[in-house]
Amino acid sequence: LKDEHLGPIRQVMSRTVDRQSREWLKQGLIKDACEGEPFETRYGSLRQQLPATFSNSWRRILVSPEIFSVWQYPPLISIMRQLIGDELYASTIWNGRPRAPQQAVQTIDWHQDAQYMQDYDEKDIAIGVWIPLVPVEEQSGCMQVIPGSHRKGLRPEIRVERNNLLGLADCEVEGMEAVSCPMVPGDVLLFSELLYHRSVENFSDYTRWSLDVRYFSALNKELEMKEKKRYRGSGYYCFSSQDYSRVTPYEVWAAAYDYDGEF
């Protein structure tokens, strides 16, 4: 991806931080809105005053034309047409993820995206796209994957006590070799819904900003119905890489969201 793609995403994230900081200041939860700090460090400074109590994943509060356009970026469409086909849908499973430094509760353990897909079966292919907005390496909480783990199929899920998210038991990854994925803005990481992956803890001095989106085939009508059932139509939208007249209007997509809260 190029700056023309990443710039608008950063702007949405920055506006969201600004909105949150003003609200936290009004509520007396922080004493300093850190308005003079740059995008990379401001959220971390806010979290030093108000430590996270859960793994922040932003969705509803990011709803905007800029985010709506992400699934339609030509570089991503080109790849997805090769992997999935010409008729694509934008999945309801997407997140903006601010990972502030020294906030262990925000670290994501080993899991499979399929564990979050209702009534999943092997035909329900969903390709994840992980997009860093800042440089990421092991020190700053990069992604780790286990190559070949998708061949094990969907594995039993557990609830991670630290943050109540879905994950894999230790026995599922025992003896398997993890590979770290250092990346710079412009890189994207693609992975299937069955790949074991996680993010390591951020020990740097800046926030690890990222956005993840997913695609699936518009020909998979069963998965389409599952997505609609799971989210009661909220946030789900039709998208064709061939016929732009079939893309759900932004206003319809945005109206499906409740704007309160982080998800």
Tab-separated table of C-alpha atoms in Angstrom, residues 9-193:
chain	number	residue	atom	x	y	z
A	9	ILE	CA	-6.487	5.593	7.839
A	10	ARG	CA	-4.021	7.366	10.131
A	11	GLN	CA	-6.193	10.478	10.057
A	12	VAL	CA	-9.242	8.492	11.197
A	13	MET	CA	-7.218	6.919	14.016
A	14	SER	CA	-5.862	10.313	15.047
A	15	ARG	CA	-9.326	11.878	15.105
A	16	THR	CA	-10.551	9.001	17.242
A	17	VAL	CA	-7.743	9.489	19.760
A	18	ASP	CA	-8.550	13.192	19.885
A	19	ARG	CA	-12.226	12.434	20.512
A	20	GLN	CA	-11.427	9.902	23.228
A	21	SER	CA	-8.922	12.150	24.980
A	22	ARG	CA	-11.442	15.007	25.205
A	23	GLU	CA	-14.066	12.648	26.609
A	24	TRP	CA	-11.675	11.133	29.160
A	25	LEU	CA	-10.591	14.614	30.218
A	26	LYS	CA	-14.220	15.687	30.614
A	27	GLN	CA	-14.930	12.604	32.742
A	28	GLY	CA	-11.914	13.262	34.930
A	29	LEU	CA	-10.230	9.998	33.925
A	30	ILE	CA	-7.046	11.764	32.757
A	31	LYS	CA	-5.400	15.066	33.617
A	32	ASP	CA	-3.609	15.736	30.328
A	33	ALA	CA	-4.984	15.231	26.801
A	34	CYS	CA	-1.406	15.216	25.423
A	35	GLU	CA	-2.475	17.346	22.466
A	36	GLY	CA	1.072	18.272	21.516
A	37	GLU	CA	2.260	14.693	21.062
A	38	PRO	CA	2.622	12.986	17.675
A	39	PHE	CA	0.369	10.204	16.410
A	40	GLU	CA	2.895	7.495	17.291
A	41	THR	CA	3.141	8.309	21.022
A	42	ARG	CA	0.016	10.237	22.064
A	43	TYR	CA	-2.230	7.222	22.701
A	44	GLY	CA	0.481	5.554	24.783
A	45	SER	CA	0.811	8.671	26.944
A	46	LEU	CA	-2.953	8.670	27.475
A	47	ARG	CA	-2.870	5.001	28.453
A	48	GLN	CA	-0.176	5.694	31.031
A	49	GLN	CA	-2.778	7.837	32.777
A	50	LEU	CA	-5.645	5.405	32.125
A	51	PRO	CA	-4.332	1.826	31.739
A	52	ALA	CA	-6.334	-0.477	29.479
A	53	THR	CA	-8.542	-3.054	31.183
A	54	PHE	CA	-9.300	-5.056	28.039
A	55	SER	CA	-7.885	-5.624	24.568
A	56	ASN	CA	-8.984	-2.540	22.653
A	57	SER	CA	-10.356	-3.278	19.190
A	58	TRP	CA	-11.909	-0.326	17.417
A	59	ARG	CA	-14.725	-0.804	14.964
A	60	ARG	CA	-17.843	1.295	15.469
A	61	ILE	CA	-15.887	4.385	16.489
A	62	LEU	CA	-13.867	4.161	13.261
A	63	VAL	CA	-16.874	4.079	10.917
A	64	SER	CA	-16.053	6.660	8.254
A	65	PRO	CA	-15.788	6.995	4.460
A	66	GLU	CA	-12.029	6.479	4.746
A	67	ILE	CA	-12.387	3.100	6.466
A	68	PHE	CA	-15.235	2.084	4.159
A	69	SER	CA	-12.928	2.515	1.183
A	70	VAL	CA	-10.183	0.223	2.508
A	71	TRP	CA	-11.679	-2.997	1.084
A	72	GLN	CA	-11.795	-1.333	-2.326
A	73	TYR	CA	-8.096	-0.439	-2.556
A	74	PRO	CA	-6.931	-1.684	-5.981
A	75	PRO	CA	-3.730	-3.357	-4.652
A	76	LEU	CA	-5.785	-5.469	-2.241
A	77	ILE	CA	-8.495	-6.256	-4.779
A	78	SER	CA	-5.905	-7.499	-7.257
A	79	ILE	CA	-4.498	-9.980	-4.744
A	80	MET	CA	-7.905	-11.119	-3.503
A	81	ARG	CA	-9.146	-11.801	-7.023
A	82	GLN	CA	-6.204	-14.163	-7.429
A	83	LEU	CA	-6.831	-15.914	-4.100
A	84	ILE	CA	-10.636	-15.913	-3.877
A	85	GLY	CA	-12.151	-14.921	-7.232
A	86	ASP	CA	-13.692	-11.909	-8.915
A	87	GLU	CA	-16.782	-11.661	-6.718
A	88	LEU	CA	-15.825	-10.535	-3.223
A	89	TYR	CA	-17.558	-9.565	0.002
A	90	ALA	CA	-16.190	-7.363	2.761
A	91	SER	CA	-16.359	-9.279	6.029
A	92	THR	CA	-17.947	-7.886	9.186
A	93	ILE	CA	-14.815	-8.966	11.067
A	94	TRP	CA	-12.452	-5.975	10.953
A	95	ASN	CA	-10.660	-3.952	13.605
A	96	GLY	CA	-8.468	-0.961	14.206
A	97	ARG	CA	-6.009	-1.955	16.909
A	98	PRO	CA	-4.089	0.522	19.076
A	99	ARG	CA	-1.511	-1.452	21.062
A	100	ALA	CA	-0.033	0.960	23.578
A	101	PRO	CA	3.337	0.146	25.175
A	102	GLN	CA	3.463	-1.833	28.411
A	103	GLN	CA	-0.224	-2.876	28.292
A	104	ALA	CA	-0.096	-6.670	28.600
A	105	VAL	CA	-3.887	-7.059	28.629
A	106	GLN	CA	-3.939	-5.904	25.002
A	107	THR	CA	-1.602	-8.644	23.776
A	108	ILE	CA	-3.391	-11.197	21.575
A	109	ASP	CA	-2.573	-14.869	22.200
A	110	TRP	CA	-2.422	-17.691	19.644
A	111	HIS	CA	-5.749	-18.111	17.893
A	112	GLN	CA	-7.448	-18.795	14.558
A	113	ASP	CA	-9.824	-16.269	12.989
A	114	ALA	CA	-12.165	-19.170	12.214
A	115	GLN	CA	-12.787	-19.451	15.956
A	116	TYR	CA	-14.711	-16.183	15.663
A	117	MET	CA	-16.725	-17.326	12.635
A	118	GLN	CA	-20.128	-18.713	13.567
A	119	ASP	CA	-20.812	-22.328	12.458
A	120	TYR	CA	-17.554	-22.402	10.517
A	121	ASP	CA	-16.879	-25.168	8.009
A	122	GLU	CA	-13.966	-25.782	5.635
A	123	LYS	CA	-15.697	-24.029	2.712
A	124	ASP	CA	-15.782	-20.727	4.608
A	125	ILE	CA	-12.525	-19.261	3.320
A	126	ALA	CA	-11.835	-15.762	4.651
A	127	ILE	CA	-8.529	-14.068	3.870
A	128	GLY	CA	-7.263	-11.702	6.552
A	129	VAL	CA	-5.247	-8.593	5.668
A	130	TRP	CA	-3.170	-7.079	8.476
A	131	ILE	CA	-2.019	-3.506	7.781
A	132	PRO	CA	0.563	-1.798	10.029
A	133	LEU	CA	0.471	1.995	10.193
A	134	VAL	CA	3.844	2.266	11.973
A	135	PRO	CA	7.001	0.132	11.790
A	136	VAL	CA	6.577	-3.118	13.737
A	137	GLU	CA	9.146	-5.590	15.019
A	138	GLU	CA	9.323	-7.981	17.966
A	139	GLN	CA	10.086	-5.138	20.382
A	140	SER	CA	6.993	-3.193	19.278
A	141	GLY	CA	4.484	-6.054	19.103
A	142	CYS	CA	4.719	-7.502	15.609
A	143	MET	CA	2.613	-10.388	14.403
A	144	GLN	CA	3.826	-13.965	14.718
A	145	VAL	CA	2.548	-16.878	12.644
A	146	ILE	CA	3.078	-20.639	12.571
A	147	PRO	CA	3.527	-21.682	8.929
A	148	GLY	CA	1.557	-24.783	7.975
A	149	SER	CA	-0.699	-24.640	11.039
A	150	HIS	CA	-3.764	-24.089	8.823
A	151	ARG	CA	-3.485	-27.738	7.763
A	152	LYS	CA	-4.596	-28.824	11.242
A	153	GLY	CA	-8.092	-27.491	10.564
A	154	LEU	CA	-10.269	-25.720	13.105
A	155	ARG	CA	-9.039	-26.443	16.619
A	156	PRO	CA	-10.940	-26.287	19.943
A	157	GLU	CA	-11.080	-22.802	21.409
A	158	ILE	CA	-10.409	-21.656	24.951
A	159	ARG	CA	-11.102	-18.383	26.757
A	160	VAL	CA	-7.917	-16.514	27.613
A	161	GLU	CA	-8.188	-15.503	31.254
A	162	ARG	CA	-6.121	-12.338	30.851
A	163	ASN	CA	-8.489	-10.632	28.397
A	164	ASN	CA	-11.420	-13.052	27.823
A	165	LEU	CA	-10.614	-13.472	24.116
A	166	LEU	CA	-10.751	-16.746	22.195
A	167	GLY	CA	-7.501	-18.625	21.777
A	168	LEU	CA	-5.685	-21.937	21.495
A	169	ALA	CA	-4.606	-24.127	24.375
A	170	ASP	CA	-0.851	-24.422	24.957
A	171	CYS	CA	-0.917	-28.052	23.857
A	172	GLU	CA	-2.081	-26.982	20.383
A	173	VAL	CA	1.104	-25.006	19.682
A	174	GLU	CA	3.574	-27.116	21.647
A	175	GLY	CA	6.591	-28.037	19.496
A	176	MET	CA	5.564	-25.735	16.624
A	177	GLU	CA	7.922	-23.008	15.423
A	178	ALA	CA	6.703	-19.416	15.414
A	179	VAL	CA	7.917	-16.926	12.813
A	180	SER	CA	7.989	-13.195	13.585
A	181	CYS	CA	6.804	-10.786	10.892
A	182	PRO	CA	8.615	-7.437	11.140
A	183	MET	CA	6.955	-4.966	8.782
A	184	VAL	CA	6.976	-1.328	7.731
A	185	PRO	CA	4.060	0.873	6.624
A	186	GLY	CA	3.095	-0.180	3.119
A	187	ASP	CA	3.542	-3.888	3.864
A	188	VAL	CA	0.489	-6.123	4.321
A	189	LEU	CA	0.318	-9.561	5.894
A	190	LEU	CA	-2.140	-12.024	4.340
A	191	PHE	CA	-3.303	-15.177	6.113
A	192	SER	CA	-6.145	-17.663	6.032
A	193	GLU	CA	-8.827	-18.022	8.663
